[in-house]
mmCIF file of C-alpha atoms in Angstrom:
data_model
loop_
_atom_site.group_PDB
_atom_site.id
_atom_site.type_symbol
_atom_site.label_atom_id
_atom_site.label_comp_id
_atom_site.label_asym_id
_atom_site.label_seq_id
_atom_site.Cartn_x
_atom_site.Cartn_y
_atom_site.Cartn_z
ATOM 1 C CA UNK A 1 13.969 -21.587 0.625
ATOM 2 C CA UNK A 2 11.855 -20.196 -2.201
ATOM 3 C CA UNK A 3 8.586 -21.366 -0.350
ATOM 4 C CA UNK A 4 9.883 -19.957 2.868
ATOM 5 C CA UNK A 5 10.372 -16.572 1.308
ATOM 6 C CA UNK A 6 7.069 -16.529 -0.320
ATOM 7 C CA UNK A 7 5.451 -17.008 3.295
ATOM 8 C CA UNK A 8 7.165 -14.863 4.853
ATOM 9 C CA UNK A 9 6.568 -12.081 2.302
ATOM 10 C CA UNK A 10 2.609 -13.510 2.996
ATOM 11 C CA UNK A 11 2.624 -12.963 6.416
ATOM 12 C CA UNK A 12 4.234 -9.780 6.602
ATOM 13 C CA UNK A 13 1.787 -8.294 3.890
ATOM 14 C CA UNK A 14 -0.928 -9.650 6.029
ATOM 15 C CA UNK A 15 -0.061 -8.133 9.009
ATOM 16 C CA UNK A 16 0.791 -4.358 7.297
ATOM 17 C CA UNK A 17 -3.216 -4.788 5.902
ATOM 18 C CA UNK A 18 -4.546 -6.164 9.737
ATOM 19 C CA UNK A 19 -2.660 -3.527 10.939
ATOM 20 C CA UNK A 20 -4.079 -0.974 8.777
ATOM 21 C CA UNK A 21 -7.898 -2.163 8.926
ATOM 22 C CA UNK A 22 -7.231 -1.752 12.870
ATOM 23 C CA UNK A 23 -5.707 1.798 12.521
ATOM 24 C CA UNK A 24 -8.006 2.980 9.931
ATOM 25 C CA UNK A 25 -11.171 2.157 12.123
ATOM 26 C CA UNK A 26 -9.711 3.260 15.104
ATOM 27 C CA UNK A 27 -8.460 6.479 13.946
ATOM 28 C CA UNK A 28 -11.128 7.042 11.280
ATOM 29 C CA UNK A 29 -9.100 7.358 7.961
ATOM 30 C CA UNK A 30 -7.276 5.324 5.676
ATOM 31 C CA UNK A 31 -4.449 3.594 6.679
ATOM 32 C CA UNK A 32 -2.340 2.981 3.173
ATOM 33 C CA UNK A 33 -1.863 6.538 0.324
ATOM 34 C CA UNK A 34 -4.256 6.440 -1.817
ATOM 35 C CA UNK A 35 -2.609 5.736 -5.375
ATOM 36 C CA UNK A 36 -0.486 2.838 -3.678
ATOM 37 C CA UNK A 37 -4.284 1.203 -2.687
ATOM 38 C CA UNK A 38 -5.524 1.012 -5.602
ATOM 39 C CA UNK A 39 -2.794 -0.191 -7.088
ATOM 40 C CA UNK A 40 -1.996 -2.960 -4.630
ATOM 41 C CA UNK A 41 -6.082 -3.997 -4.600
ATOM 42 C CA UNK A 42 -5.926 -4.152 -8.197
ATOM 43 C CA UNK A 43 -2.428 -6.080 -8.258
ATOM 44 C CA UNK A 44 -3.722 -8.477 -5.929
ATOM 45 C CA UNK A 45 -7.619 -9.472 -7.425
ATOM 46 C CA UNK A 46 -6.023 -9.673 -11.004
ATOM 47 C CA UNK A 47 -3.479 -11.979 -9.687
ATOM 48 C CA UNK A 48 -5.447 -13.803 -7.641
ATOM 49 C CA UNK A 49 -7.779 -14.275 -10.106
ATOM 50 C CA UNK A 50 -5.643 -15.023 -12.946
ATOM 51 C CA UNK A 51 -3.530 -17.997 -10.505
ATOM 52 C CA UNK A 52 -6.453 -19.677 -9.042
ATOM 53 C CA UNK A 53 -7.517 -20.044 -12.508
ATOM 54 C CA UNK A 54 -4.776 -20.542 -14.732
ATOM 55 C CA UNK A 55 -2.225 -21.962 -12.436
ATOM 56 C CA UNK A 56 -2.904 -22.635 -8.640
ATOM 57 C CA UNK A 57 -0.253 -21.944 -6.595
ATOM 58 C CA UNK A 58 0.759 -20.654 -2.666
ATOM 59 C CA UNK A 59 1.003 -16.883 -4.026
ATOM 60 C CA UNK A 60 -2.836 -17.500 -5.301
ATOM 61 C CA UNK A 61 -3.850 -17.901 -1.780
ATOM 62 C CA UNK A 62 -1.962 -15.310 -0.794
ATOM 63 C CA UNK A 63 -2.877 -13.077 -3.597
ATOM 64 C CA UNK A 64 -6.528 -14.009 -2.217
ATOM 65 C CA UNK A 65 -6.436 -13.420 1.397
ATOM 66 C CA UNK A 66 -4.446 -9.985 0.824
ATOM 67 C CA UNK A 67 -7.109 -9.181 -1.759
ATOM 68 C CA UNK A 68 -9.831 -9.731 0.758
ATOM 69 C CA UNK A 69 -7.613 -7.662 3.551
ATOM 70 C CA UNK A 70 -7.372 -4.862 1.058
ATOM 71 C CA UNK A 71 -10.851 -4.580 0.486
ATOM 72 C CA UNK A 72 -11.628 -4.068 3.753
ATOM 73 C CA UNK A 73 -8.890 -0.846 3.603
ATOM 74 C CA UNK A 74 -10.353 0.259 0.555
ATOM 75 C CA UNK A 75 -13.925 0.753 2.838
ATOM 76 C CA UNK A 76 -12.524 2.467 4.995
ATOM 77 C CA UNK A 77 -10.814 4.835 2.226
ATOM 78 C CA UNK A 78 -14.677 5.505 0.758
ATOM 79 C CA UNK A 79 -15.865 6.004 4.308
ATOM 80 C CA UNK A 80 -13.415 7.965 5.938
ATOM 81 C CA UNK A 81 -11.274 9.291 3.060
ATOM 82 C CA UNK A 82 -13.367 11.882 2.376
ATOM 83 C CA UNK A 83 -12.707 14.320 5.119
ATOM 84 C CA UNK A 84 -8.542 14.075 4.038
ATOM 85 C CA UNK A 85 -9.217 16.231 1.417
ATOM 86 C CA UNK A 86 -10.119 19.771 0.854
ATOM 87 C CA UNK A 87 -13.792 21.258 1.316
ATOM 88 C CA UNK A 88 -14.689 21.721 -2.494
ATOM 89 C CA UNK A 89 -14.238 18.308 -2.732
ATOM 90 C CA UNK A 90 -17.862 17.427 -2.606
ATOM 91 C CA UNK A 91 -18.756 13.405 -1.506
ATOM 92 C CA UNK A 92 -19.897 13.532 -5.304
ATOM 93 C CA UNK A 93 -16.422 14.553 -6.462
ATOM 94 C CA UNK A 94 -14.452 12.470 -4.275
ATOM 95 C CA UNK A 95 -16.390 9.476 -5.189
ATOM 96 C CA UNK A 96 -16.081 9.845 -8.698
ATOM 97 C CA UNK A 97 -12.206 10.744 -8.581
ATOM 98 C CA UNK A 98 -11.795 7.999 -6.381
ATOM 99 C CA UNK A 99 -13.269 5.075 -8.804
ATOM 100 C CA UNK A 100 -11.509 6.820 -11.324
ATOM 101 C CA UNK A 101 -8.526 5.831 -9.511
ATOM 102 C CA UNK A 102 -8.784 2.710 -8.685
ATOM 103 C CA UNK A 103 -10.368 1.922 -12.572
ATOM 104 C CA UNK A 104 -7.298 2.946 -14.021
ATOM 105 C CA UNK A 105 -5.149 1.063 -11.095
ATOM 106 C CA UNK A 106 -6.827 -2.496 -12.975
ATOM 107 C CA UNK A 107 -6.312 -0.784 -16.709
ATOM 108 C CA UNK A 108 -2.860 -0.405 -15.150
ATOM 109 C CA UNK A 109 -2.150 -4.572 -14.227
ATOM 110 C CA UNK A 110 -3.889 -5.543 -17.247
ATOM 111 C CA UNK A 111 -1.488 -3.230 -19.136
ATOM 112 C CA UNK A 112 1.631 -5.162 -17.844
ATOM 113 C CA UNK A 113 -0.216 -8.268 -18.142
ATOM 114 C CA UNK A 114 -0.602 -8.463 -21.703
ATOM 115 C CA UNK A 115 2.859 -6.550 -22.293
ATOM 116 C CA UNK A 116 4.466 -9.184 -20.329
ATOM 117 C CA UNK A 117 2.689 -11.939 -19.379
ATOM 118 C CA UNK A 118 1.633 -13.123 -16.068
ATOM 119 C CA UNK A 119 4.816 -13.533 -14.497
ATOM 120 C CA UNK A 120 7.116 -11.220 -15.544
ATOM 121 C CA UNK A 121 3.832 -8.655 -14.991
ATOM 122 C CA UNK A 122 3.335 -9.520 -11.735
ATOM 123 C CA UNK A 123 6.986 -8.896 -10.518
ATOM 124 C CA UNK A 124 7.764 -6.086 -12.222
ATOM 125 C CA UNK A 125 4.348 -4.548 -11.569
ATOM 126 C CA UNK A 126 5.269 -5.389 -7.682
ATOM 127 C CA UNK A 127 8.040 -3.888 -6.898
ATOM 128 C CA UNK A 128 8.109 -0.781 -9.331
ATOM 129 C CA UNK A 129 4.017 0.021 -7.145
ATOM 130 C CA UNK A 130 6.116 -0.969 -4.021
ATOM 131 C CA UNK A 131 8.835 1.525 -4.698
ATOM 132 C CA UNK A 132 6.118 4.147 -5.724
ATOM 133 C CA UNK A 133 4.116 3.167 -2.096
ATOM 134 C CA UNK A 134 7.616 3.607 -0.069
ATOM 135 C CA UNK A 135 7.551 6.944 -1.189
ATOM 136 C CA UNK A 136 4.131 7.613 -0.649
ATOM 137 C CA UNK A 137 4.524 6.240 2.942
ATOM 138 C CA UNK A 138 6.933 8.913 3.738
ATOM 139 C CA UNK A 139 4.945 11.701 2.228
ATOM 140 C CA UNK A 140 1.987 10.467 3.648
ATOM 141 C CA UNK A 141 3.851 10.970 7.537
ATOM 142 C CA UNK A 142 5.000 14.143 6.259
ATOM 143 C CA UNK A 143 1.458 15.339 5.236
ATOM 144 C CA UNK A 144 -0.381 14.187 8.151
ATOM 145 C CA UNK A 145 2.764 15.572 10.404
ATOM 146 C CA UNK A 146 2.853 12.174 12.209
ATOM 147 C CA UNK A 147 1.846 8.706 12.922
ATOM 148 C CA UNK A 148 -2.302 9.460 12.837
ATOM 149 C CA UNK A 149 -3.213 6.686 10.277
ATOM 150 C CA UNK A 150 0.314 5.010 10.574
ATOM 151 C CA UNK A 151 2.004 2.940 12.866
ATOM 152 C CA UNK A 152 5.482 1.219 13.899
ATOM 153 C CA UNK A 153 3.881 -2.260 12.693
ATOM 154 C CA UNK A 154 2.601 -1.276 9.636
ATOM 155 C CA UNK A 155 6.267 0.461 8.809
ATOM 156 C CA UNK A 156 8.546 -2.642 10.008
ATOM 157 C CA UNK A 157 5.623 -5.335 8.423
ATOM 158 C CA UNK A 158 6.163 -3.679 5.324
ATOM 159 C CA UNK A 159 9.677 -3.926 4.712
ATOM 160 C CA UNK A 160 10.082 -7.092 5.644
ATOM 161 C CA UNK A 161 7.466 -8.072 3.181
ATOM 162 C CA UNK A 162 8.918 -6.658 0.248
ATOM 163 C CA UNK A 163 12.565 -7.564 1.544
ATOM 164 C CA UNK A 164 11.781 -11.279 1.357
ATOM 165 C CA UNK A 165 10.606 -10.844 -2.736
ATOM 166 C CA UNK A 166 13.608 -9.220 -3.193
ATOM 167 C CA UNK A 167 16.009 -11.399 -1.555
ATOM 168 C CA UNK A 168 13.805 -14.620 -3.788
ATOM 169 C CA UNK A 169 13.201 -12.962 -6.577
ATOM 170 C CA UNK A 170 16.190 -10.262 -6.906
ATOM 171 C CA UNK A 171 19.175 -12.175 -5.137
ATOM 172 C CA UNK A 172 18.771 -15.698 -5.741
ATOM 173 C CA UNK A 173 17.342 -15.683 -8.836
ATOM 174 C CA UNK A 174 20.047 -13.192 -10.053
ATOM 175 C CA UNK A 175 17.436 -10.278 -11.715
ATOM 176 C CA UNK A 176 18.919 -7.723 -11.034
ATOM 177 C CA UNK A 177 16.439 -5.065 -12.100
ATOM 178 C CA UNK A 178 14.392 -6.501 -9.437
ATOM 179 C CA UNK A 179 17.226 -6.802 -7.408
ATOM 180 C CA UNK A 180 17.735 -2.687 -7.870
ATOM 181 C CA UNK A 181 13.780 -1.664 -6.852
ATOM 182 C CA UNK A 182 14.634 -3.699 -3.984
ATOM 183 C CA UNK A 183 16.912 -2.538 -2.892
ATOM 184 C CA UNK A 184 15.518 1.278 -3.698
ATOM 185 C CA UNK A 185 12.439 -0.011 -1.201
ATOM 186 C CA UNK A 186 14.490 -1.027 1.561
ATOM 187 C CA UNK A 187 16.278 1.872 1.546
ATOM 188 C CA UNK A 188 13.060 4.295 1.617
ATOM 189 C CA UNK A 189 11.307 1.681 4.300
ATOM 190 C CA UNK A 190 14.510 1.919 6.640
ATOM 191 C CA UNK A 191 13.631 5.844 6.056
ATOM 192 C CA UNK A 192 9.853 5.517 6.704
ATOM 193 C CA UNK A 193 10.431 2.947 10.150
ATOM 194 C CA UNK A 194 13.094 5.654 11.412
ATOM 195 C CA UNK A 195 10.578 8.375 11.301
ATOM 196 C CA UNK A 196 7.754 6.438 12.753
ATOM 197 C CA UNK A 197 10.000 4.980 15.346
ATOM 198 C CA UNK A 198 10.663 8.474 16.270
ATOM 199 C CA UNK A 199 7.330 9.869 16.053
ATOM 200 C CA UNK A 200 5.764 7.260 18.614
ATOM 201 C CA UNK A 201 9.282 7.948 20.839
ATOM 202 C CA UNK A 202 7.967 11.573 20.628
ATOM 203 C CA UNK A 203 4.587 11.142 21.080
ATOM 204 C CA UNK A 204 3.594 10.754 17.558
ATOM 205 C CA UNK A 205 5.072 13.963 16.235
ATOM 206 C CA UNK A 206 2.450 17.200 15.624
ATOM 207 C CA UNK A 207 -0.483 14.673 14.769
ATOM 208 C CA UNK A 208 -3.059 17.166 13.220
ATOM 209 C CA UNK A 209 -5.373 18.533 16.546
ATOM 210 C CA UNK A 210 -9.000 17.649 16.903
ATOM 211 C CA UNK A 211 -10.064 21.164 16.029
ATOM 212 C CA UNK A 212 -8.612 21.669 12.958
ATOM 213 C CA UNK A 213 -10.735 22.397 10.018
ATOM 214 C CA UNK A 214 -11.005 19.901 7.272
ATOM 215 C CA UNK A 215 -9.132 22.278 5.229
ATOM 216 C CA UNK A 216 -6.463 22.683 7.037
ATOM 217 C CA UNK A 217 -5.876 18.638 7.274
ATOM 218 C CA UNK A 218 -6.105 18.394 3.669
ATOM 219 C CA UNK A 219 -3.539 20.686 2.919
ATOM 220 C CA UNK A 220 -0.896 18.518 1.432
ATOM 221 C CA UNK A 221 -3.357 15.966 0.961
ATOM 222 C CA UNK A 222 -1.707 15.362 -3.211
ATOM 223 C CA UNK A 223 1.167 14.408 -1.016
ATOM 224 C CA UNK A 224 -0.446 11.059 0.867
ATOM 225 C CA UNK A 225 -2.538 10.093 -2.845
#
């Protein structure tokens, strides 16, 4: 059971980042809010790293290949990501924010890591950046006034891949603060898949036109970060 529930937390991770690489090319901007990428590319090199290493296991490989998948995301975030924001955000500006960010997303992981050690870090690192990226899901469809960027796949994918951990992790092995940020990122997933189901339904909602300025897209663009 334990081993089914990690792979099936694998392959639905893996299919919200395949998803996302395809959007974000496609559509020309990043597919996953800012904050929650470089947290979840930093989660996943540090604990890919520090498994392979220390103690090989089927999450290592997973870590890996979702590591890999994330980088590709994070490209398109440097190469797109600009034009989300407002226009005194020079390239200079946003670059240097932006590895900002995702330096103190690793200072972050290592943080937990030697607070807690590897595995209580890497679960309670999980799902308190998974409840924080629920959130940032639905903020980033409220910001961008639709599914551009998003889709039904990468919504559904999503929960499912955090709803296996918790059901593992939360359930069965009786944590029940895990069991509680669970929970708290089903709920807000079942919240995020409603509005994208309805959004595609209605023709994916007031989707930002062509013609609008960059200004004007990055109004609420502290909302999708």
């Amino acid at each position: 059971m334990d081993i089914a529930l990690i792979l099936a937390s694998g392959i639905a991770w893996t299919i919200v980042y395949i998803e996302a690489i395809r959007v974000g090319f496609r559509e020309r901007t990043y597919a996953m809010p800012a904050v929650a990428l470089g947290l979840n590319f930093a989660w996943e090199w540090t604990y890919a790293v520090h498994n392979l290493a220390f103690d090989p296991s089927v999450q290592g490989g997973i870590n890996l290949v979702w590591g890999i998948a994330d980088a590709v995301i994070v490209y398109t975030f440097f190469r797109y990501g600009r034009a989300e924001f407002p226009a005194f955000v020079t390239p200079r500006m946003f670059a240097g924010l932006s590895v900002l960010l995702f330096g103190m997303s690793f200072a972050v992981q290592w943080l937990f890591l030697a607070k807690f050690g590897a595995e209580d870090a890497a679960g309670y690192s999980a799902f308190l950046q998974n409840l924080l990226m629920s959130a940032l899901f639905i903020a980033m469809f409220v910001a961008r006034r639709g599914l551009r960027g998003q889709s039904v796949t990468i919504a559904v994918a999503k929960w499912l891949g955090t709803l296996a951990p918790t059901i593992l992790f939360g359930a069965l092995q009786h944590d029940g603060f895990l069991l509680g940020l669970g929970i708290m990122c089903s709920v807000l997933d079942l919240v995020y898949v409603r509005l994208c189901v309805g959004a595609k339904r209605d023709g994916g909602v007031d989707d930002v036109p062509e013609s609008s300025t960059v200004t004007d897209r990055a109004d609420s663009a502290s909302m999708e970060a």
